[in-house]
Coordinates of C-alpha atoms in Angstrom, one line a residue:
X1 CA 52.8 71.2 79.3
X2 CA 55.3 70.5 82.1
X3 CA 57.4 72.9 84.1
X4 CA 61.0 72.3 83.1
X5 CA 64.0 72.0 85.5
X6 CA 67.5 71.8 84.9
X7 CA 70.0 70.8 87.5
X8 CA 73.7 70.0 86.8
X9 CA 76.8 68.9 89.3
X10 CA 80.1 70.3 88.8
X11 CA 82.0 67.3 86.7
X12 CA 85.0 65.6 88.9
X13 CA 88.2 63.9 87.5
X14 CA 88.9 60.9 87.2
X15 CA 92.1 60.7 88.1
X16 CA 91.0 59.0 91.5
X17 CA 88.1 57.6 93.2
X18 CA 84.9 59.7 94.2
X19 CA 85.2 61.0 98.1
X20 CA 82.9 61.6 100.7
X21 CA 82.4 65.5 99.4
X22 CA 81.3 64.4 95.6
X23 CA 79.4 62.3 97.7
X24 CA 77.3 64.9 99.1
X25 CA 77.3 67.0 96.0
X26 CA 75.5 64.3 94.1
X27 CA 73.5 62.8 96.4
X28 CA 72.0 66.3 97.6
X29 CA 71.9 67.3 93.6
X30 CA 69.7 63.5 93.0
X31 CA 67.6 64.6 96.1
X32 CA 66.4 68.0 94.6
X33 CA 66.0 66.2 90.8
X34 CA 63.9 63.7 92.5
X35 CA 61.8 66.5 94.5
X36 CA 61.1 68.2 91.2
X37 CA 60.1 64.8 89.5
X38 CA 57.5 64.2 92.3
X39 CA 56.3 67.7 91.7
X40 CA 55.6 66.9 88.4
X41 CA 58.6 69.2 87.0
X42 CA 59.8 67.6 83.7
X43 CA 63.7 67.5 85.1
X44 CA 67.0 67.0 83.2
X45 CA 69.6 66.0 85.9
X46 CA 73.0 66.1 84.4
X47 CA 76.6 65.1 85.5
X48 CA 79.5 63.6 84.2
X49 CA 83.2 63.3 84.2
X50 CA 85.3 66.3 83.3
X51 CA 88.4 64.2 81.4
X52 CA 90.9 66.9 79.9
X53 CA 93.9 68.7 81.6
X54 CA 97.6 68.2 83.3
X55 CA 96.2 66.2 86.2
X56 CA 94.6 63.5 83.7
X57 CA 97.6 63.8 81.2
X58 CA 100.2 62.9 84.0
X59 CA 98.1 60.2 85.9
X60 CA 97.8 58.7 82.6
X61 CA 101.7 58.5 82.3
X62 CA 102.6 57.3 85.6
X63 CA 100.1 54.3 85.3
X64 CA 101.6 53.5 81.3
X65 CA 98.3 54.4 79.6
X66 CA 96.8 56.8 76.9
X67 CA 95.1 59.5 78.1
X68 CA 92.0 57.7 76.8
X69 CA 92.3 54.5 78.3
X70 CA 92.5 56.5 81.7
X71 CA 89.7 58.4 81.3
X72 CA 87.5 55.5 79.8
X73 CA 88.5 53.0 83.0
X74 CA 87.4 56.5 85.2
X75 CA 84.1 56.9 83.5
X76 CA 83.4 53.5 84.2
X77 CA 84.3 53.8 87.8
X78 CA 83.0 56.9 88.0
X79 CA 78.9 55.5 87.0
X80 CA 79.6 52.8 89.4
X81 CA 79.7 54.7 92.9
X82 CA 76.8 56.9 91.4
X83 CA 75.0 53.5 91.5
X84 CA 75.6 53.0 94.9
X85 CA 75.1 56.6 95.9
X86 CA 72.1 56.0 94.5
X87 CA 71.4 58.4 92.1
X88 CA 68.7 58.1 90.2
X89 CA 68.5 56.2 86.7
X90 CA 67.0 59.4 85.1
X91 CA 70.3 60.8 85.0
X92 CA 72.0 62.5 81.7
X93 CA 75.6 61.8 81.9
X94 CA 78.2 64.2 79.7
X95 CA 81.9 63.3 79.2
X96 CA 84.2 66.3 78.1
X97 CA 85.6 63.9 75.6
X98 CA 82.3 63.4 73.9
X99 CA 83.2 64.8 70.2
X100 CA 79.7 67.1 70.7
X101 CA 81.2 68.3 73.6
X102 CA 84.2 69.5 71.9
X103 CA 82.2 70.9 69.3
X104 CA 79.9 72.8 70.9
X105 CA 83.6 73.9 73.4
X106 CA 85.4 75.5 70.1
X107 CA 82.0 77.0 69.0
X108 CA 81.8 79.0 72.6
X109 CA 85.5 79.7 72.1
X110 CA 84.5 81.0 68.4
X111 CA 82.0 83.2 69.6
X112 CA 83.6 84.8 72.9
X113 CA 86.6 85.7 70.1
X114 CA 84.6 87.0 67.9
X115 CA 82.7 89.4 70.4
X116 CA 86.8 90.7 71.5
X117 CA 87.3 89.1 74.6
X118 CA 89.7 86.6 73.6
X119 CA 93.2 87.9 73.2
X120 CA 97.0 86.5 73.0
X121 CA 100.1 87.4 75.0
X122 CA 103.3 86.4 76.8
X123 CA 103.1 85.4 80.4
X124 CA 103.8 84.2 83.5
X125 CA 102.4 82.2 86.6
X126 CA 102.5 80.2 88.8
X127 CA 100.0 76.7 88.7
X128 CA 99.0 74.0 90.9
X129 CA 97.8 70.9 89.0
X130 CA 95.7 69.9 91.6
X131 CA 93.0 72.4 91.5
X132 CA 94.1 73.0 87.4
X133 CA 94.1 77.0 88.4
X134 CA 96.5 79.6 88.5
X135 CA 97.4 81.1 92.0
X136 CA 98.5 84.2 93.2
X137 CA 100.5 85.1 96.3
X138 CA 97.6 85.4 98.8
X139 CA 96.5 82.2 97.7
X140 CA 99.7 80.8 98.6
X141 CA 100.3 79.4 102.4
X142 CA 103.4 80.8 104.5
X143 CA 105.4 77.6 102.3
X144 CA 104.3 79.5 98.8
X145 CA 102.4 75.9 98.2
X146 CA 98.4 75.6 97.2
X147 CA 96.7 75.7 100.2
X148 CA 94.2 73.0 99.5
X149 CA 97.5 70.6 97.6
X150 CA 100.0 71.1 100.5
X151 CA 103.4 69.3 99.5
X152 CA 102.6 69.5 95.7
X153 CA 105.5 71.5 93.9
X154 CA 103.7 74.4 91.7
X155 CA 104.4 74.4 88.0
X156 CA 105.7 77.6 87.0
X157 CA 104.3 78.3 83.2
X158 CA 106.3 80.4 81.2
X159 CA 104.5 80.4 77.4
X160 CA 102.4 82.5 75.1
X161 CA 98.6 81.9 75.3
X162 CA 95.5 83.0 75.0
X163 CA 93.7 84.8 77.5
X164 CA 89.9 85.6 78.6
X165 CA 89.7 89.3 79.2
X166 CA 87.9 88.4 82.3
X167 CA 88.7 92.5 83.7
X168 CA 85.8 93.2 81.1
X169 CA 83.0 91.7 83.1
X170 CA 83.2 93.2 86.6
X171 CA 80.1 95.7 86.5
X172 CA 78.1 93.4 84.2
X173 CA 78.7 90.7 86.9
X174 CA 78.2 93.5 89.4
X175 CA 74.9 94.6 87.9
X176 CA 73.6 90.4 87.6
X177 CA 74.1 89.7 91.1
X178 CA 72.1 92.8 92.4
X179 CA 69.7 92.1 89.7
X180 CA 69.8 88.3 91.1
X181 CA 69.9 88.3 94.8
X182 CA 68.9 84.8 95.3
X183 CA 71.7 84.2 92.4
X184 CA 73.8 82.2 95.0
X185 CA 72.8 80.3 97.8
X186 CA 73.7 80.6 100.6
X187 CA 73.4 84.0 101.3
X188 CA 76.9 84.5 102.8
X189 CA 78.3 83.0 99.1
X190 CA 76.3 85.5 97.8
X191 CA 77.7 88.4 99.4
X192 CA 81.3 86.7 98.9
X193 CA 80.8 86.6 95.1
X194 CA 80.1 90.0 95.5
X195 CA 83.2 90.8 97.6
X196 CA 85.3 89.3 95.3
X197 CA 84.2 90.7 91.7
X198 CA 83.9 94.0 93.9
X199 CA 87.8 93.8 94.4
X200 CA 88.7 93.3 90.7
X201 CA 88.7 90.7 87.9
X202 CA 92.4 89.6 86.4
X203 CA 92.1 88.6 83.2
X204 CA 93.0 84.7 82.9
X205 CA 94.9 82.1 80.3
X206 CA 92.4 79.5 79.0
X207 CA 95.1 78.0 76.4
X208 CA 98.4 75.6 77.1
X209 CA 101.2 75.2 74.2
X210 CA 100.3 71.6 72.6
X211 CA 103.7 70.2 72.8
X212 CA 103.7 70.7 76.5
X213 CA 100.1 69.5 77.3
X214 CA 98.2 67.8 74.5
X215 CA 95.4 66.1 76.1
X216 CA 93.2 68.8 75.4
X217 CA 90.6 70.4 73.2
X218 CA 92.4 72.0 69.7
X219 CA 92.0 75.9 69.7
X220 CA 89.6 77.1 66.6
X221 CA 92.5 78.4 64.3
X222 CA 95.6 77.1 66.2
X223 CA 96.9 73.6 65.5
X224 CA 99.5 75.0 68.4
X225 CA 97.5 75.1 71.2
X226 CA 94.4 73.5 73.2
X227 CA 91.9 75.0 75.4
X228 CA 92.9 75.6 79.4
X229 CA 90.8 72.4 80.8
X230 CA 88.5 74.6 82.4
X231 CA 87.0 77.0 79.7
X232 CA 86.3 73.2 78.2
X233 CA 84.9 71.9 80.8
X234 CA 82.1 74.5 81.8
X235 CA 80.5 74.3 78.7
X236 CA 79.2 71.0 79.9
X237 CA 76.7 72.7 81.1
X238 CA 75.1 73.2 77.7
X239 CA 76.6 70.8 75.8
X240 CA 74.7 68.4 77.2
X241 CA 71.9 70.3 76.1
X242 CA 72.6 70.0 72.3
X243 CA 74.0 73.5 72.3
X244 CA 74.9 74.8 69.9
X245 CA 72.7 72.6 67.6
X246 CA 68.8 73.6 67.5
X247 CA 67.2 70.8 68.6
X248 CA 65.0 72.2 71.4
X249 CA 67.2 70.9 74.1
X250 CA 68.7 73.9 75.2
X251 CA 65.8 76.6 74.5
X252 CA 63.3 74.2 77.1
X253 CA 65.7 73.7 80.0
X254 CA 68.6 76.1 79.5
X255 CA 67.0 79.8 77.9
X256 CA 63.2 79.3 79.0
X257 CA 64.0 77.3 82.0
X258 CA 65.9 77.8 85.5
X259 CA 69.5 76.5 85.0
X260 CA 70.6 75.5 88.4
X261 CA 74.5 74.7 89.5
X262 CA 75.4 72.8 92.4
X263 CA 79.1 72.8 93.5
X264 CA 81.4 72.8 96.9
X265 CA 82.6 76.2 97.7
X266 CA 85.9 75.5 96.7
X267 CA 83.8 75.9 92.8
X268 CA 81.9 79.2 93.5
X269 CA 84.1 81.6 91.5
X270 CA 84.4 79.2 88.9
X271 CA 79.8 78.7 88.4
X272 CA 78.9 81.9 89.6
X273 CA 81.6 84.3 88.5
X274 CA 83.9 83.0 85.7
X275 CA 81.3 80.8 83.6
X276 CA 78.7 84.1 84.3
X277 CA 81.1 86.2 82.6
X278 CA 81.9 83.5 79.8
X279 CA 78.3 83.0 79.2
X280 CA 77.8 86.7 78.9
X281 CA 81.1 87.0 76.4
X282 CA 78.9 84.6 74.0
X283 CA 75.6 86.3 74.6
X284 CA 74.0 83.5 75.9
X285 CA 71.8 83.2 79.0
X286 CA 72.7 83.1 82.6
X287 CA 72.4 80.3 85.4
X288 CA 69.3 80.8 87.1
X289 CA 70.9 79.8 91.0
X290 CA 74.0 78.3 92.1
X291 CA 74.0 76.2 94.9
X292 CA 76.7 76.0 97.3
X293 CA 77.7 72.9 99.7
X294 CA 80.3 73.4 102.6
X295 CA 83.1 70.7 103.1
X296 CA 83.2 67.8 104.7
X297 CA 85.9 67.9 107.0
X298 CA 87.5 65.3 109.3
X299 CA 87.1 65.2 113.5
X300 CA 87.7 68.7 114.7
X301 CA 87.2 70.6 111.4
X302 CA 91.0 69.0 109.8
X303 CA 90.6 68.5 106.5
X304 CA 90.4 65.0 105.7
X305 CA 93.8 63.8 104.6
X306 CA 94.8 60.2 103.6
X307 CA 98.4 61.2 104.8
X308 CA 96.7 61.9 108.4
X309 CA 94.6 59.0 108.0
X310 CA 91.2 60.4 108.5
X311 CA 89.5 59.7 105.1
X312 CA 86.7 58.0 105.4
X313 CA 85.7 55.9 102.0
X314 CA 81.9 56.9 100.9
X315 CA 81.9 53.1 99.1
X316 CA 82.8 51.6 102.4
X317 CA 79.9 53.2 104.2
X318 CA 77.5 52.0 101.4
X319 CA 79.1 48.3 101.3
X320 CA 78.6 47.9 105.7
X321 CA 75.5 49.9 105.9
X322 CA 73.6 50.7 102.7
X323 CA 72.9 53.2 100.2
X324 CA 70.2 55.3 102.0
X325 CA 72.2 54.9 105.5
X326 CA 74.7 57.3 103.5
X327 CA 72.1 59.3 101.8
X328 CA 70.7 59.8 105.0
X329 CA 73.6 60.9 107.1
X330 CA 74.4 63.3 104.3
X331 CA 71.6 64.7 103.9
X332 CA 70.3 65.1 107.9
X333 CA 73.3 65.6 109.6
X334 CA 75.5 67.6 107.6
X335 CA 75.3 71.3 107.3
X336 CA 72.6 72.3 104.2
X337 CA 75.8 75.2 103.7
X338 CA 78.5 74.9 106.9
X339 CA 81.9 72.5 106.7
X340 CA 80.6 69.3 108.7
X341 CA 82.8 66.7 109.8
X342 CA 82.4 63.3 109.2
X343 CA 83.5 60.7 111.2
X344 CA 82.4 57.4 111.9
X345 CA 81.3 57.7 115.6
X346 CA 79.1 60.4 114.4
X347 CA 78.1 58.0 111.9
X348 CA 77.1 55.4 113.9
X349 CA 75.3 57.2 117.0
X350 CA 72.8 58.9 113.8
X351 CA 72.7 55.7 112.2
X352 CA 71.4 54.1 115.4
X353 CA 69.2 56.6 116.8
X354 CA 67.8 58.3 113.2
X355 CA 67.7 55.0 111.5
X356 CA 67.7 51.7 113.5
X357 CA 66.0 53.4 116.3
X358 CA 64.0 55.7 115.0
X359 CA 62.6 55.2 111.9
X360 CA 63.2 51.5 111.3
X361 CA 61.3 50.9 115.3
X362 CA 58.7 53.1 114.3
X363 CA 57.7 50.9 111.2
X364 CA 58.3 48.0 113.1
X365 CA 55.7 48.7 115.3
X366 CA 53.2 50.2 113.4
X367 CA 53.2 47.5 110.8
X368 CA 52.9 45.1 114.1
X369 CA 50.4 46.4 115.7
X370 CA 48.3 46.9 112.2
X371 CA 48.6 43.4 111.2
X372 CA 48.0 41.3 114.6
X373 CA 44.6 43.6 115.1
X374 CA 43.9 42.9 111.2
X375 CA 43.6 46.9 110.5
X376 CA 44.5 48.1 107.0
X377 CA 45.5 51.6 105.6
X378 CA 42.8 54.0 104.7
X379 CA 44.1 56.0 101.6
X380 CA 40.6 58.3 102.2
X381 CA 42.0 59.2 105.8
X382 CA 43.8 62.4 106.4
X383 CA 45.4 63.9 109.7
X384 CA 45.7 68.0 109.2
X385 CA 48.0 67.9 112.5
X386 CA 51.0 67.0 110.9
X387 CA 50.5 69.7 107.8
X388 CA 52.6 72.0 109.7
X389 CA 55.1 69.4 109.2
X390 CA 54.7 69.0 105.2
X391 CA 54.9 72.8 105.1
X392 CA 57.8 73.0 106.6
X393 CA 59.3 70.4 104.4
X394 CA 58.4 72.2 101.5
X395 CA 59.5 75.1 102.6
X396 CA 62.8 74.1 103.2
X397 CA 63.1 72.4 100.2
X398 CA 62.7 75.2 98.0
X399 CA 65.1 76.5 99.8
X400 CA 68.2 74.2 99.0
X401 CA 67.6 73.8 103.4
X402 CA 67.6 69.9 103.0
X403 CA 69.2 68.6 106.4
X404 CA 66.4 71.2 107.6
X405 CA 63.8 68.8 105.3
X406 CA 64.7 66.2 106.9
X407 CA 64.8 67.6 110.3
X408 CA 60.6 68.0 109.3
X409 CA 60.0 64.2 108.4
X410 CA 62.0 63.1 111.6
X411 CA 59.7 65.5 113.5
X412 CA 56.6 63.5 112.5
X413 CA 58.9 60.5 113.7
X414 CA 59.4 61.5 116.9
X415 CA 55.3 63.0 117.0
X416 CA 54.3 58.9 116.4
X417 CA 56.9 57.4 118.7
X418 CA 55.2 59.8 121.4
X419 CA 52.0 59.0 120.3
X420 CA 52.5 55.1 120.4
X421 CA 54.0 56.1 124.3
X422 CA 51.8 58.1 125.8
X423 CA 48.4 56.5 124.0
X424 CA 49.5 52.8 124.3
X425 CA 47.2 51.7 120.9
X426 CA 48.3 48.1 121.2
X427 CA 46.2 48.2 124.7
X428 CA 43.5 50.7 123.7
X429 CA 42.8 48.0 121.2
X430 CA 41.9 45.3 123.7
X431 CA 39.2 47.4 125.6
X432 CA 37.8 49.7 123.3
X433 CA 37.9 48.7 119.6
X434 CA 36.6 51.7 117.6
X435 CA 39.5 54.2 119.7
X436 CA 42.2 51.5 119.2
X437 CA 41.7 51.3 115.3
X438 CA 41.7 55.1 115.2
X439 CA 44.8 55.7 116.6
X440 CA 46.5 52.7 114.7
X441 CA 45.3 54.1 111.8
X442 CA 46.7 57.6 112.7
X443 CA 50.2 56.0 113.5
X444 CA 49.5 54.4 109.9
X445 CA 49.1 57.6 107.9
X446 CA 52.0 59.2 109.9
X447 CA 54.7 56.1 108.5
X448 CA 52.4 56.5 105.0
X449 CA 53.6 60.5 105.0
X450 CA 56.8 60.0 106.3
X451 CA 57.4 57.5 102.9
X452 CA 56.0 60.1 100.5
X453 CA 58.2 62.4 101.9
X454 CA 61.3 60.3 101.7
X455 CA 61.1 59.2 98.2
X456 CA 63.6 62.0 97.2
X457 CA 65.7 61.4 99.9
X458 CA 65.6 57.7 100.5
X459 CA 64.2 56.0 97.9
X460 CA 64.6 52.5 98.5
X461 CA 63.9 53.1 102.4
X462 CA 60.9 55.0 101.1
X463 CA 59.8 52.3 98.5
X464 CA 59.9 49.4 102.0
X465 CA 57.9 51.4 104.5
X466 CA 55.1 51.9 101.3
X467 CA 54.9 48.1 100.1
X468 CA 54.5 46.9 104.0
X469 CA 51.3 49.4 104.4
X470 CA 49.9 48.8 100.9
X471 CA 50.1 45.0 101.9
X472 CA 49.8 45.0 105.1
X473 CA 53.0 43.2 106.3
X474 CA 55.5 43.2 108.5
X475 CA 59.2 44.1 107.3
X476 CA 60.8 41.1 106.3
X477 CA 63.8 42.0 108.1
X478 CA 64.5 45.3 109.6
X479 CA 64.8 48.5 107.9
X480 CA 68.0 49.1 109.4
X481 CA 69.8 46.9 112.1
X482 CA 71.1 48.4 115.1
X483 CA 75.2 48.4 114.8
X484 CA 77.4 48.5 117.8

C-alpha cells in the first residue's frame, strides 16, 4: 500500500485576478505534490476558490450580477491561470459553494455547538472587507485604516451574532505546538504562533445578520443568520475529503495521513491557530504542518500596489516567457520563507543567466556534442560525484527549503559547464576516442539528473531535456531564448 499525502492551498477569492503571490503559493504547493508523486506517495493536492462573504457579495453588485454568476465567471478564471502556472492535472479542486461543502460547513458548525464553544451576544467592531476579518486598534495604521487595505473605509458592525469562544483554546493550542515543534515552518512562524496564542485568544464572531449579508452559508437552526465567510471556508480542508460522510477519503489522507497547509504569512493565524482550535472544538484531528511563504514585494521591499504602479501580472510573465520561466524564478530566486521582491530586471538577469544561459547552453551543447560524435546515453552509467548534489536536494526538499533545491540542481549546472571548459570533450574526442566518449557521457548523465530532478519543478522543461537524450537529438529550438 502507498504512503498517503495530503497538501492543500489556502482558497483565494474571486473577486479579482490571481497575483504574483497566489502565484507562488500554488506553484511552490504543485512543486512539493509533484515531489511526493515521484516518491511514490499516493498525493491528494487540493485547492479551490473560497466564494462566500461581503467582498464577493459587493463585487457582485457593482458589476449587476448575482452572487453566483460572479463566482461561477471567477472559478472559471480562476482554473485558467492554474493552467498556465502549470499546476498539475492531478489536482482536486473544491468550491465553497459546492452543496457538500456546505453540508459538511453546518455539520462542523453542529458539532463545535454542541461540544459549548459556540455562543450568542451583542457586539461591536470594527471590519475591513478586504481581508473579511475584524481588527483591533494595534492592527490599525496611524489613519485607523487596515494596514494591508490602505484607503478602504472600515465597516463598523453593530449586530447580534454568534461567536467562537476562541479564549477556550489557548493552552490546548499551547500544549500542540510544544508537542509539534516542526508544527509551522519556518521556525521563526513557529515561535510567532507561539507569541501570539501566548498573549491571549479574543473570542471571535463567525455569523452576519442575513438581511445585511446574505451570500453566505445558513446557520444550523437560524434562518436569521449565515456563517462568517471564514469558519465556512476552512472546512475546505476536509470537505473535500468527503468529511463528514464515511467514505474513506478523509480517514486515508486527513486522520491516518499528514495534513499539510500552505499559506502566505498574512494566513498563519488563520491555519495554524484559529482552524487548530476549530478542529479541536469538533474533536477531529489536527494539521500535521503548515507551511509558510513570505511576500512578494515590489523594488525596495514596497508592497506592490497597482495605485504605485509596480504590479507585475504573473499571466503576462507566462504569455512573454513561459510557464516554467515563472515556475522557475519563483521557485530559485525567491525566498523559501523571506518577502522577496519581484521585478522585472531581476527577472530578466535570472532568466538569462539561470535559464537561457545556463541551463538551456548547457543542453545545447551536450546534445551537440553527443550527436555529431554519434554517442548515445547509457542508462547503466552512474557518476557518485554529483550524489552530494541529490542529497542535498532531498534534503532540502523535505524541508519546504525549495529555492535551496534548486540552488542543488543548478550546482550540478554549473559542475558540467566547468567540466565542458576546463576538459574541452569536443577536442578530447578528435585525439583520443575512448576519453572523449567518457566524458560526453558524463556531461550526458549530468543533463539526464538535472531532468529527473526538475520534473517537480519544471515539468515541461524537464520533459525536453529527457526526450533529446532518450532520442538523441538536438533541441528543436532552444530551451529558452536569450531576452534583452
Amino acid at each position: 500500500m502507498n504512503k498517503t499525502f495530503y497538501i492543500t492551498t489556502t482558497l483565494p477569492y474571486v473577486n479579482a485576478p490571481l497575483h504574483m503571490g497566489h502565484a507562488l503559493e500554488f506553484i511552490r504547493t504543485d512543486t512539493i505534490a509533484r515531489y511526493k508523486m515521484v516518491q511514490g506517495y499516493d498525493v491528494y493536492f487540493n485547492t479551490g476558490t473560497d466564494e462566500h462573504g461581503v467582498k464577493i457579495y459587493e463585487k457582485a453588485n457593482e458589476q449587476g450580477m448575482t452572487a453566483k454568476e460572479f463566482v461561477d465567471r471567477g472559478f472559471a478564471v480562476f482554473k485558467e491561470q492554474l493552467e498556465m502556472f502549470g499546476v498539475s492535472k492531478d489536482v482536486h479542486f473544491i468550491r465553497t459553494t459546492d452543496k457538500h461543502h456546505e453540508l459538511a460547513a453546518q455539520e462542523l458548525w453542529r458539532r463545535v455547538e454542541k461540544n459549548g464553544y459556540i455562543y450568542k451576544k451583542n457586539y461591536e467592531a470594527k471590519y475591513c472587507v478586504g481581508c473579511e476579518s475584524e481588527k483591533t486598534d494595534s492592527e490599525l495604521d496611524e489613519k485607523g485604516e487596515c494596514k494591508d487595505h490602505p484607503g478602504r473605509p472600515l465597516q463598523i458592525i453593530n449586530e447580534e451574532n454568534y461567536f467562537f469562544k476562541y479564549s477556550a483554546f489557548q493552552d490546548k493550542l499551547l500544549d500542540f505546538y510544544n508537542k509539534n515543534p516542526k508544527f509551522v515552518i519556518p521556525e521563526f512562524r513557529y515561535n510567532e504562533m507561539k507569541s501570539f496564542v501566548e498573549g491571549g485568544l479574543q473570542d471571535f464572531s463567525i455569523s452576519r445578520i442575513k438581511s445585511k449579508m446574505p451570500w453566505g452559508v445558513a446557520v444550523p437552526g437560524d434562518e436569521n443568520q449565515v456563517m462568517y465567510v471564514w469558519f465556512d471556508a476552512l472546512t475546505n480542508y476536509i470537505s473535500t475529503l468527503g468529511w463528514p460522510d464515511n467514505n474513506g477519503q478523509f480517514e486515508k489522507y486527513w486522520s491516518s495521513g499528514t495534513p499539510t497547509q500552505y499559506c502566505g504569512k498574512d494566513n498563519t493565524r488563520f491555519q495554524s491557530a484559529m482552524w487548530q482550535a476549530m478542529l479541536m472544538a469538533a474533536d477531529l484531528p489536527n494539521s500535521h504542518q503548515v507551511v509558510v511563504n513570505g511576500f512578494i514585494t515590489a523594488d525596495g521591499g514596497l508592497k506592490m500596489s497597482k495605485t504605485l504602479g509596480n504590479v507585475v501580472d504573473p499571466r503576462d510573465i507566462v504569455n512573454e516567457y513561459g510557464t516554467d520561466a515563472l515556475r522557475y524564478f519563483l521557485l530559485a530566486e525567491v525566498s523559501s520563507f523571506e518577502d522577496s521582491p519581484f521585478t522585472m530586471e531581476r527577472f530578466k538577469d535570472a532568466y538569462n543567466s539561470g535559464l537561457a544561459n545556463g541551463i538551456g547552453n548547457l543542453v545545447s551543447r551536450v546534445m551537440k556534442m553527443a550527436t555529431s560524435n554519434n554517442i548515445f546515453f547509457d542508462p547503466i552509467f552512474t557518476n557518485k560525484e554529483k550524489d552530494i548534489f541529490v542529497m542535498e536536494y532531498r534534503n532540502a526538499m523535505n524541508v519546504f527549503n525549495l529555492n535551496k533545491a534548486m540552488a542543488s540542481i543548478w550546482a550540478i549546472v554549473s559542475w558540467a559547464d566547468r567540466s565542458i571548459q576546463s576538459n574541452e570533450p569536443f577536442k578530447k574526442i578528435k585525439t583520443n576516442r575512448e576519453e572523449g566518449e567518457m566524458m560526453i557521457q558524463v556531461l550526458l548523465w549530468d543533463i539526464n539528473l538535472i531532468s529527473e530532478l526538475l520534473v517537480p519543478f519544471m515539468p515541461e522543461t524537464a520533459s525536453k531535456i529527457k526526450e533529446c537524450i532518450l532520442q538523441n537529438k538536438m533541441p528543436t529550438e532552444p530551451l529558452f531564448l536569450r531576452k534583452d
